[in-house]
CSV table of C-alpha atoms in Angstrom, one decimal:
chain,number,residue,atom,x,y,z
A,1,MET,CA,150.8,117.0,-26.1
A,2,GLY,CA,151.7,116.4,-29.8
A,3,ALA,CA,155.0,118.3,-29.6
A,4,TYR,CA,156.1,116.4,-26.5
A,5,ALA,CA,155.1,113.0,-28.1
A,6,LEU,CA,157.1,113.9,-31.2
A,7,GLY,CA,160.2,115.0,-29.3
A,8,LEU,CA,159.8,118.6,-30.4
A,9,ALA,CA,159.5,119.8,-26.8
A,10,ARG,CA,160.9,118.4,-23.7
A,11,PRO,CA,159.3,118.3,-20.2
A,12,ARG,CA,161.0,120.4,-17.5
A,13,ARG,CA,162.8,118.8,-14.6
A,14,VAL,CA,162.5,120.4,-11.1
A,15,ALA,CA,164.9,119.9,-8.2
A,16,ALA,CA,162.7,117.4,-6.4
A,17,ARG,CA,161.2,113.9,-6.9
A,18,VAL,CA,157.9,114.3,-8.6
A,19,VAL,CA,155.0,111.9,-8.4
A,20,SER,CA,151.8,112.4,-10.4
A,21,VAL,CA,148.5,111.1,-9.0
A,22,GLY,CA,146.2,111.2,-12.0
A,23,ASN,CA,143.6,109.4,-14.1
A,24,LEU,CA,142.9,108.5,-17.7
A,25,THR,CA,139.4,110.0,-17.8
A,26,VAL,CA,137.7,113.2,-16.9
A,27,GLY,CA,135.8,113.2,-13.6
A,28,GLY,CA,136.9,112.0,-10.2
A,29,THR,CA,138.5,108.7,-9.3
A,30,GLY,CA,139.6,109.5,-5.8
A,31,LYS,CA,142.8,111.4,-6.6
A,32,THR,CA,142.4,113.9,-3.8
A,33,THR,CA,141.8,111.2,-1.2
A,34,LEU,CA,144.9,109.2,-2.3
A,35,THR,CA,147.0,112.3,-2.6
A,36,LEU,CA,146.1,113.3,1.0
A,37,HIS,CA,147.0,109.9,2.2
A,38,LEU,CA,150.4,109.9,0.4
A,39,ALA,CA,151.3,113.4,1.5
A,40,ALA,CA,150.5,112.6,5.2
A,41,GLU,CA,152.5,109.4,5.0
A,42,ALA,CA,155.4,111.1,3.3
A,43,ALA,CA,155.4,113.8,6.0
A,44,ARG,CA,155.3,111.2,8.7
A,45,ARG,CA,158.4,109.7,7.2
A,46,GLY,CA,160.2,113.0,7.0
A,47,LEU,CA,160.3,113.3,3.2
A,48,ASP,CA,159.3,117.0,3.1
A,49,PRO,CA,156.4,116.6,0.7
A,50,ALA,CA,154.4,119.3,-1.2
A,51,VAL,CA,151.1,119.0,-3.0
A,52,VAL,CA,150.6,120.8,-6.3
A,53,CYS,CA,147.1,121.4,-7.6
A,54,ARG,CA,145.0,123.6,-9.8
A,55,ARG,CA,143.0,126.4,-8.3
A,56,TYR,CA,139.6,125.5,-9.8
A,57,HIS,CA,136.6,127.8,-9.3
A,58,PRO,CA,137.9,129.6,-6.2
A,59,GLY,CA,135.3,130.4,-3.5
A,60,PRO,CA,134.9,133.5,-1.3
A,61,GLY,CA,138.2,132.8,0.4
A,62,GLY,CA,140.1,132.6,-2.9
A,63,PHE,CA,140.7,128.9,-2.7
A,64,GLY,CA,139.4,126.0,-4.8
A,65,ASP,CA,137.7,123.0,-3.3
A,66,GLU,CA,140.7,120.6,-3.4
A,67,GLU,CA,143.1,123.4,-2.4
A,68,ALA,CA,141.0,124.3,0.6
A,69,LEU,CA,140.9,120.7,1.7
A,70,TYR,CA,144.6,120.2,1.3
A,71,ARG,CA,145.4,123.4,3.3
A,72,GLU,CA,143.1,122.3,6.1
A,73,ARG,CA,144.5,118.7,6.3
A,74,LEU,CA,148.1,119.3,5.5
A,75,GLY,CA,148.8,123.0,6.4
A,76,GLU,CA,149.1,125.8,3.9
A,77,SER,CA,152.9,125.7,3.7
A,78,MET,CA,152.7,122.2,2.1
A,79,VAL,CA,150.2,123.3,-0.6
A,80,PHE,CA,151.1,125.0,-3.9
A,81,ALA,CA,148.0,125.9,-5.9
A,82,GLY,CA,147.5,128.1,-9.0
A,83,SER,CA,147.2,127.8,-12.8
A,84,GLY,CA,150.5,126.3,-14.0
A,85,LYS,CA,151.6,123.0,-12.5
A,86,ARG,CA,155.1,123.1,-13.8
A,87,ALA,CA,155.8,126.5,-12.3
A,88,LEU,CA,154.1,125.4,-9.1
A,89,ALA,CA,156.3,122.3,-8.8
A,90,ALA,CA,159.4,124.5,-9.4
A,91,ARG,CA,158.2,126.8,-6.6
A,92,ALA,CA,157.8,123.8,-4.2
A,93,ALA,CA,161.2,122.5,-5.1
A,94,ALA,CA,162.7,126.0,-4.6
A,95,ALA,CA,161.1,126.1,-1.1
A,96,GLY,CA,163.0,123.0,-0.2
A,97,ARG,CA,160.4,120.3,-0.7
A,98,ARG,CA,162.0,117.0,-1.6
A,99,LEU,CA,158.9,115.2,-2.9
A,100,VAL,CA,156.2,116.9,-5.0
A,101,LEU,CA,152.8,115.2,-5.4
A,102,VAL,CA,151.0,116.5,-8.4
A,103,ASP,CA,147.2,116.2,-8.2
A,104,ASP,CA,145.9,115.3,-11.7
A,105,GLY,CA,149.2,115.4,-13.5
A,106,PHE,CA,149.1,112.3,-15.8
A,107,SER,CA,148.3,114.3,-18.9
A,108,HIS,CA,150.5,117.3,-18.0
A,109,TRP,CA,153.4,116.7,-20.4
A,110,GLY,CA,155.4,119.8,-19.5
A,111,LEU,CA,156.5,118.5,-16.2
A,112,GLU,CA,158.9,115.6,-15.9
A,113,ARG,CA,157.9,113.0,-13.3
A,114,ASP,CA,159.7,110.2,-11.5
A,115,LEU,CA,156.5,108.2,-11.3
A,116,ASP,CA,153.0,108.2,-12.7
A,117,LEU,CA,150.3,106.7,-10.5
A,118,VAL,CA,146.9,106.4,-12.3
A,119,LEU,CA,143.6,105.6,-10.8
A,120,LEU,CA,140.8,103.8,-12.7
A,121,ASP,CA,137.3,104.0,-11.3
A,122,ALA,CA,135.9,100.5,-10.9
A,123,GLY,CA,132.5,101.7,-12.0
A,124,ASP,CA,133.7,103.0,-15.4
A,125,PRO,CA,137.5,102.5,-15.8
A,126,TRP,CA,137.6,103.3,-19.5
A,127,GLY,CA,135.3,106.3,-19.6
A,128,GLY,CA,132.7,104.6,-21.9
A,129,GLY,CA,135.5,103.5,-24.3
A,130,ARG,CA,135.4,106.8,-26.2
A,131,LEU,CA,137.6,109.9,-26.3
A,132,LEU,CA,136.3,113.3,-25.4
A,133,PRO,CA,133.9,114.8,-26.4
A,134,ASP,CA,132.0,111.5,-27.2
A,135,GLY,CA,133.2,109.8,-24.1
A,136,ARG,CA,135.2,110.5,-21.0
A,137,LEU,CA,138.7,109.4,-22.0
A,138,ARG,CA,141.3,112.1,-22.1
A,139,GLU,CA,143.8,109.9,-23.9
A,140,PRO,CA,143.5,106.4,-25.6
A,141,ARG,CA,143.7,103.4,-23.4
A,142,ARG,CA,147.2,102.7,-24.6
A,143,ALA,CA,148.4,105.8,-22.8
A,144,LEU,CA,148.2,103.8,-19.6
A,145,GLN,CA,151.5,102.2,-20.6
A,146,ARG,CA,153.2,105.3,-19.2
A,147,ALA,CA,151.9,104.5,-15.7
A,148,ARG,CA,154.2,102.8,-13.1
A,149,VAL,CA,151.4,102.2,-10.7
A,150,VAL,CA,147.7,101.6,-11.5
A,151,VAL,CA,145.0,101.6,-8.7
A,152,ILE,CA,141.5,100.4,-9.3
A,153,SER,CA,139.6,102.8,-7.1
A,154,ARG,CA,136.1,102.9,-5.6
A,155,LEU,CA,135.7,99.1,-5.7
A,156,GLY,CA,132.3,98.0,-4.4
A,157,ALA,CA,132.1,96.1,-1.1
A,158,ASP,CA,131.4,92.8,-2.8
A,159,GLN,CA,132.9,93.5,-6.2
A,160,ASP,CA,135.5,91.1,-7.6
A,161,PRO,CA,138.6,93.0,-8.6
A,162,ALA,CA,140.0,90.2,-10.7
A,163,PRO,CA,138.5,91.2,-14.1
A,164,LEU,CA,139.5,94.9,-13.6
A,165,LEU,CA,143.0,93.9,-12.6
A,166,ALA,CA,143.4,91.7,-15.6
A,167,ALA,CA,142.3,94.4,-18.0
A,168,ALA,CA,144.6,96.9,-16.3
A,169,ALA,CA,147.5,94.4,-16.6
A,170,VAL,CA,147.0,94.2,-20.4
A,171,ALA,CA,146.8,98.0,-20.8
A,172,ALA,CA,149.8,98.7,-18.5
A,173,PRO,CA,151.9,95.5,-18.5
A,174,GLY,CA,154.8,97.1,-16.6
A,175,ALA,CA,152.8,98.7,-13.8
A,176,LEU,CA,152.3,97.7,-10.2
A,177,LEU,CA,148.6,97.0,-9.6
A,178,ALA,CA,146.4,97.7,-6.6
A,179,VAL,CA,142.8,98.1,-5.6
A,180,ALA,CA,141.1,100.5,-3.2
A,181,ARG,CA,137.7,101.0,-1.6
A,182,HIS,CA,136.3,104.3,-0.3
A,183,ARG,CA,134.1,104.8,2.7
A,184,VAL,CA,132.6,108.0,4.1
A,185,ALA,CA,133.8,108.4,7.7
A,186,GLY,CA,131.5,111.3,8.6
A,187,LEU,CA,130.4,114.8,7.7
A,188,ARG,CA,131.6,118.1,9.1
A,189,SER,CA,130.3,121.7,8.8
A,190,LEU,CA,132.4,124.3,7.0
A,191,ASP,CA,133.7,125.5,10.3
A,192,GLY,CA,135.1,122.0,11.1
A,193,ALA,CA,132.5,120.9,13.6
A,194,ALA,CA,131.3,117.3,13.3
A,195,ALA,CA,127.7,117.0,12.0
A,196,PRO,CA,125.4,114.9,14.2
A,197,GLY,CA,124.4,111.4,12.9
A,198,GLY,CA,121.0,110.6,11.4
A,199,GLY,CA,118.6,112.7,9.5
A,200,ARG,CA,119.3,114.7,6.4
A,201,ALA,CA,122.1,117.1,5.5
A,202,ARG,CA,122.7,119.6,2.8
A,203,VAL,CA,126.2,118.7,1.5
A,204,VAL,CA,128.4,121.4,0.0
A,205,THR,CA,131.9,121.6,-1.3
A,206,ALA,CA,134.8,123.1,0.7
A,207,THR,CA,134.0,126.5,-0.9
A,208,GLY,CA,130.4,126.3,-0.1
A,209,ASN,CA,129.0,125.3,-3.4
A,210,PRO,CA,126.1,122.7,-3.4
A,211,ALA,CA,127.2,119.2,-4.1
A,212,ALA,CA,126.5,115.6,-3.3
A,213,ALA,CA,130.0,115.0,-1.9
A,214,ILE,CA,132.6,117.1,-0.2
A,215,THR,CA,135.3,117.1,-2.9
A,216,GLY,CA,136.0,116.0,-6.5
A,217,SER,CA,134.4,116.4,-9.9
A,218,ARG,CA,133.2,112.9,-10.5
A,219,PRO,CA,129.8,112.4,-12.2
A,220,PRO,CA,126.7,112.8,-10.0
A,221,ARG,CA,125.9,109.0,-10.2
A,222,ARG,CA,129.2,108.2,-8.5
A,223,ARG,CA,129.0,111.2,-6.1
A,224,ALA,CA,125.6,110.0,-4.9
A,225,SER,CA,127.0,106.4,-4.6
A,226,THR,CA,129.8,107.5,-2.3
A,227,THR,CA,127.5,109.6,-0.2
A,228,ARG,CA,124.9,106.9,0.2
A,229,ARG,CA,127.6,104.8,1.8
A,230,GLY,CA,128.0,107.4,4.5
A,231,PRO,CA,126.1,107.9,7.8
A,232,ARG,CA,123.8,110.6,6.5
A,233,THR,CA,121.7,111.2,3.4
A,234,PRO,CA,122.6,114.4,1.5
A,235,THR,CA,120.0,116.8,0.2
A,236,CYS,CA,121.2,118.7,-2.9
A,237,CYS,CA,119.8,121.8,-4.3
């Protein structure tokens, strides 16, 4: 990061428009959910989108959790997963994709973007106010000035967004601001069948690992919060 900030290295441009969907903290803020929505809407509008994501902890099929979900929902031809996001974005552009959505790309300095969209979790937008390893901030709060769009995500049903929006406006004065709420629409088994309502369920990730929610790496407290809002109560092991 230091070499890019000092102008000693330059980010690489690819032959497509690039939008990063990222966050300022470690852990989940709803990036995968929003990226899925944006990709589906872009495809509906004929924009030839692709999604770039890291292949974290691949399961038996060789795919990571987010990658498996993207492939299922969007089709495998739209998903470019691996270890290097800049190279993956270049591959997507070379394949004719006109719009590249980068999952978790805000702190990826090596790839030039047309727009940075950053999500802040309404429950802990500033990661405890401390940088890693003492807190959950990847970069100082002032880094949010790079964002063109800031979304306050996971807002509670009765939570007033005004204080969070005011704080975001100070940190990112040039950004468009929005709020979002999540809800669980249901549960499915790994083979895609809908799970019956009521009772208890053992919830796992898309690769079969035990978890309290289907995707993401957000802390257990917020995973459990999301799942409690759903129609079934998970049982973790």
